[in-house]
Coordinates of C-alpha atoms in Angstrom, one line a residue:
X1 CA -30.2 -107.2 23.1
X2 CA -29.1 -109.7 20.6
X3 CA -27.9 -109.6 17.3
X4 CA -30.8 -111.3 15.2
X5 CA -33.5 -109.0 17.1
X6 CA -31.4 -105.7 16.5
X7 CA -31.5 -107.0 13.1
X8 CA -35.4 -107.3 12.8
X9 CA -35.8 -103.7 14.7
X10 CA -33.9 -102.3 11.9
X11 CA -34.9 -103.7 9.4
X12 CA -38.6 -102.4 10.7
X13 CA -36.9 -99.2 10.7
X14 CA -35.7 -99.1 7.2
X15 CA -39.2 -100.6 6.2
X16 CA -41.3 -98.2 7.7
X17 CA -39.5 -95.4 6.4
X18 CA -39.5 -96.6 3.4
X19 CA -43.7 -96.8 3.2
X20 CA -43.4 -93.1 4.8
X21 CA -41.2 -91.7 2.2
X22 CA -42.9 -93.4 -0.7
X23 CA -46.4 -91.7 0.4
X24 CA -45.0 -88.7 0.7
X25 CA -43.4 -88.8 -2.7
X26 CA -46.4 -90.1 -4.5
X27 CA -49.3 -87.3 -5.6
X28 CA -53.0 -88.8 -6.1
X29 CA -55.4 -86.5 -7.4
X30 CA -58.9 -86.3 -9.6
X31 CA -59.3 -83.7 -11.6
X32 CA -62.3 -82.8 -13.9
X33 CA -62.8 -80.3 -17.2
X34 CA -66.3 -79.4 -18.3
X35 CA -67.5 -76.8 -20.3
X36 CA -71.2 -75.2 -18.9
X37 CA -72.5 -73.4 -22.2
X38 CA -72.9 -70.6 -19.8
X39 CA -75.6 -72.5 -18.0
X40 CA -78.3 -72.3 -20.8
X41 CA -79.1 -76.8 -21.0
X42 CA -79.6 -76.7 -17.1
X43 CA -79.5 -75.2 -13.5
X44 CA -76.6 -73.9 -11.2
X45 CA -78.2 -76.3 -8.8
X46 CA -78.0 -79.3 -10.9
X47 CA -74.2 -78.3 -12.6
X48 CA -73.0 -78.0 -8.7
X49 CA -74.5 -81.4 -7.9
X50 CA -73.0 -83.0 -10.6
X51 CA -69.6 -81.6 -10.2
X52 CA -69.6 -82.5 -6.2
X53 CA -71.0 -86.2 -6.9
X54 CA -67.4 -86.8 -8.3
X55 CA -65.3 -85.6 -5.6
X56 CA -62.8 -84.1 -7.6
X57 CA -59.7 -82.4 -6.4
X58 CA -59.8 -79.9 -9.3
X59 CA -61.9 -78.8 -11.7
X60 CA -61.5 -76.5 -14.9
X61 CA -64.5 -74.8 -16.2
X62 CA -64.8 -73.4 -19.6
X63 CA -67.9 -71.0 -21.1
X64 CA -68.8 -69.4 -17.4
X65 CA -70.8 -66.4 -17.3
X66 CA -70.6 -63.5 -14.5
X67 CA -73.5 -61.2 -14.1
X68 CA -74.6 -61.4 -17.8
X69 CA -78.1 -60.7 -19.7
X70 CA -77.6 -63.7 -22.0
X71 CA -81.0 -64.2 -24.4
X72 CA -80.1 -67.7 -25.1
X73 CA -80.0 -68.6 -20.9
X74 CA -82.7 -66.0 -19.6
X75 CA -83.0 -68.2 -16.2
X76 CA -79.4 -67.4 -15.4
X77 CA -79.8 -64.0 -16.0
X78 CA -77.4 -62.0 -13.7
X79 CA -76.0 -64.7 -11.5
X80 CA -72.1 -65.3 -10.9
X81 CA -72.0 -68.5 -12.0
X82 CA -68.1 -69.1 -10.4
X83 CA -69.4 -67.8 -6.8
X84 CA -72.9 -70.0 -6.6
X85 CA -70.5 -73.1 -8.0
X86 CA -68.4 -72.7 -5.5
X87 CA -70.5 -72.2 -2.7
X88 CA -72.8 -75.3 -4.1
X89 CA -70.1 -77.8 -4.2
X90 CA -67.9 -76.4 -0.6
X91 CA -64.8 -75.6 -2.9
X92 CA -62.4 -72.7 -3.8
X93 CA -63.9 -70.6 -6.7
X94 CA -61.5 -69.0 -9.5
X95 CA -62.7 -66.9 -12.2
X96 CA -60.6 -65.3 -15.2
X97 CA -63.0 -63.1 -17.5
X98 CA -61.8 -63.3 -21.2
X99 CA -64.4 -60.7 -22.7
X100 CA -67.2 -58.5 -21.8
X101 CA -70.6 -60.1 -22.5
X102 CA -74.1 -58.9 -21.4
X103 CA -74.1 -56.6 -19.1
X104 CA -71.3 -58.6 -17.6
X105 CA -68.5 -61.3 -18.3
X106 CA -68.0 -64.6 -19.8
X107 CA -64.9 -66.8 -19.2
X108 CA -62.8 -69.3 -17.6
X109 CA -63.1 -70.1 -13.9
X110 CA -61.9 -73.4 -11.8
X111 CA -62.9 -75.2 -8.3
X112 CA -60.4 -76.2 -6.1
X113 CA -61.1 -78.9 -3.2
X114 CA -57.3 -76.4 -1.9
X115 CA -56.3 -73.6 -1.1
X116 CA -54.6 -71.3 -3.7
X117 CA -50.8 -69.7 -2.9
X118 CA -50.9 -67.5 -6.1
X119 CA -53.1 -67.1 -9.2
X120 CA -52.9 -65.4 -12.4
X121 CA -55.0 -65.1 -15.5
X122 CA -52.8 -64.9 -18.8
X123 CA -54.2 -63.7 -21.9
X124 CA -53.3 -66.1 -25.0
X125 CA -51.8 -65.0 -28.4
X126 CA -54.7 -63.9 -30.9
X127 CA -53.0 -63.5 -34.2
X128 CA -56.5 -63.6 -36.6
X129 CA -58.1 -61.1 -34.0
X130 CA -61.1 -63.6 -33.3
X131 CA -62.4 -63.7 -29.8
X132 CA -59.8 -63.2 -26.7
X133 CA -58.6 -66.4 -25.2
X134 CA -56.9 -66.9 -22.2
X135 CA -55.7 -69.8 -19.7
X136 CA -56.0 -69.2 -15.7
X137 CA -53.3 -70.9 -13.4
X138 CA -53.1 -71.6 -10.0
X139 CA -50.3 -72.4 -7.8
X140 CA -52.2 -74.9 -5.0
X141 CA -51.2 -76.3 -1.5
X142 CA -52.2 -79.9 -1.9
X143 CA -51.2 -80.9 1.5
X144 CA -47.6 -81.5 2.0
X145 CA -47.2 -80.7 -2.2
X146 CA -47.4 -77.8 -4.0
X147 CA -49.2 -78.1 -8.0
X148 CA -49.6 -75.7 -10.3
X149 CA -53.7 -76.5 -12.0
X150 CA -54.5 -74.7 -15.2
X151 CA -58.0 -74.1 -17.0
X152 CA -57.7 -72.8 -20.7
X153 CA -60.2 -72.6 -24.0
X154 CA -58.7 -72.1 -27.0
X155 CA -59.9 -70.5 -29.9
X156 CA -62.7 -72.1 -32.0
X157 CA -62.6 -70.5 -35.6
X158 CA -58.9 -70.3 -37.1
X159 CA -56.5 -73.6 -36.6
X160 CA -53.6 -71.4 -36.9
X161 CA -54.3 -69.8 -33.7
X162 CA -54.9 -73.2 -31.7
X163 CA -51.3 -74.1 -33.1
X164 CA -50.0 -71.0 -31.8
X165 CA -52.2 -71.1 -28.5
X166 CA -50.8 -74.3 -27.9
X167 CA -47.7 -73.6 -28.6
X168 CA -47.5 -70.6 -26.3
X169 CA -49.0 -72.9 -23.5
X170 CA -46.3 -75.3 -23.9
X171 CA -43.5 -73.1 -23.8
X172 CA -45.2 -71.2 -20.7
X173 CA -44.6 -74.4 -18.2
X174 CA -41.6 -76.1 -20.0
X175 CA -39.5 -74.9 -17.0
X176 CA -42.2 -75.1 -14.1
X177 CA -40.8 -76.0 -11.3
X178 CA -43.9 -78.1 -9.8
X179 CA -46.1 -80.8 -11.2
X180 CA -48.8 -79.0 -13.8
X181 CA -52.5 -80.4 -15.0
X182 CA -54.5 -78.2 -17.3
X183 CA -57.6 -79.3 -18.6
X184 CA -60.5 -77.1 -21.2
X185 CA -61.7 -77.1 -24.3
X186 CA -59.1 -76.8 -26.6
X187 CA -61.5 -76.7 -29.8
X188 CA -59.2 -79.3 -31.7
X189 CA -60.0 -83.0 -32.4
X190 CA -57.8 -85.5 -31.4
X191 CA -55.8 -86.2 -34.4
X192 CA -55.4 -82.3 -35.1
X193 CA -51.7 -80.6 -35.0
X194 CA -52.2 -78.9 -31.7
X195 CA -53.2 -82.2 -29.8
X196 CA -50.7 -85.0 -31.7
X197 CA -47.8 -82.3 -32.6
X198 CA -48.0 -79.6 -29.7
X199 CA -49.7 -81.0 -26.9
X200 CA -48.9 -84.9 -26.7
X201 CA -45.3 -84.1 -27.5
X202 CA -44.0 -82.5 -24.0
X203 CA -47.6 -83.4 -22.0
X204 CA -48.8 -86.2 -20.5
X205 CA -51.9 -87.4 -21.9
X206 CA -54.8 -87.7 -18.7
X207 CA -57.9 -88.5 -21.0
X208 CA -58.3 -91.4 -23.6
X209 CA -59.8 -90.7 -27.3
X210 CA -63.5 -90.4 -26.0
X211 CA -65.9 -88.2 -28.1
X212 CA -66.7 -85.6 -25.6
X213 CA -69.3 -83.3 -28.5
X214 CA -72.2 -82.7 -28.8
X215 CA -73.2 -84.3 -25.4
X216 CA -76.5 -85.7 -27.1
X217 CA -74.6 -87.5 -30.1
X218 CA -70.8 -87.4 -29.5
X219 CA -68.6 -87.3 -32.9
X220 CA -65.6 -85.0 -31.9
X221 CA -63.2 -85.1 -29.0
X222 CA -62.6 -81.3 -28.1
X223 CA -61.7 -81.4 -24.5
X224 CA -58.8 -82.6 -22.4
X225 CA -56.7 -83.1 -19.8
X226 CA -53.2 -82.8 -19.9
X227 CA -50.1 -83.7 -17.2
X228 CA -46.4 -82.6 -17.2
X229 CA -43.7 -83.3 -16.7
X230 CA -44.1 -86.3 -19.0
X231 CA -42.6 -88.9 -16.7
X232 CA -44.0 -90.0 -13.6
X233 CA -47.7 -89.6 -14.1
X234 CA -50.0 -92.6 -14.3
X235 CA -53.2 -92.6 -14.9
X236 CA -55.4 -94.4 -12.9
X237 CA -58.9 -94.1 -14.3
X238 CA -60.7 -91.8 -17.0
X239 CA -64.2 -91.4 -17.9
X240 CA -66.2 -89.1 -20.2
X241 CA -69.0 -88.3 -18.5
X242 CA -72.6 -88.9 -20.5
X243 CA -74.4 -86.2 -18.7
X244 CA -76.9 -83.6 -21.1
X245 CA -76.5 -80.6 -18.4
X246 CA -74.2 -79.2 -21.2
X247 CA -73.5 -79.2 -24.8
X248 CA -70.1 -81.0 -24.0
X249 CA -69.5 -84.1 -21.8
X250 CA -67.1 -83.5 -19.1
X251 CA -64.3 -85.6 -18.3
X252 CA -62.8 -86.5 -14.9
X253 CA -59.6 -88.6 -14.4
X254 CA -57.9 -90.3 -11.5
X255 CA -53.8 -89.1 -11.6
X256 CA -50.8 -90.4 -9.7
X257 CA -47.7 -88.6 -9.7
X258 CA -44.2 -90.4 -8.2
X259 CA -41.6 -87.7 -7.3

């Protein structure tokens, strides 16, 4: 074999290995966050179809009922929201109760295209003794990668509580060993202290500032997606989806993480 041919073969091998390595070190993910308003404005069939149409890898869900009897949503009486949404989207479902309500439960949930390794519900600080809030986190096998996906829903009636809850979230994932994505209803406007001076200081913003509430005439943004670590993420595309199946607009974002 002549020298020139050897050089060509070695270059091809090195190039191929570089491509494979780059593919292995790049994580591509589509994530969604959606406050369902306990299904008051739509059916679970429509919500599931809407979610499924975007083909997300992960979905953060807020205001999720399970087995409740809610006067404002009599058509949803006794339904297991997370079970039905998981079944109708073909995804894995996970639920975290925050309070008991109407003979059942009210809380947060998530849907995942990929299986869980571990899951945990963590209660958030509640200094003003308002409605209990929580975060739901899952360590997930995503092909050959590992990722933590988190859902949360912060306090609505106290800015002080929101700030404390946001700091708690930052502290909890400060030394996370794997990439983290969090989605949820933060009940904080995009210029608030919780978003500008707490979350955005240590998390990569995975949305823009499009308004998300109320769905029929959006005038404020309170729904967000964030990722960490700060470096390594690229926001390829984000969309605030205009639909009226809830009083919140869902957000869908495509992200790339290069290790």
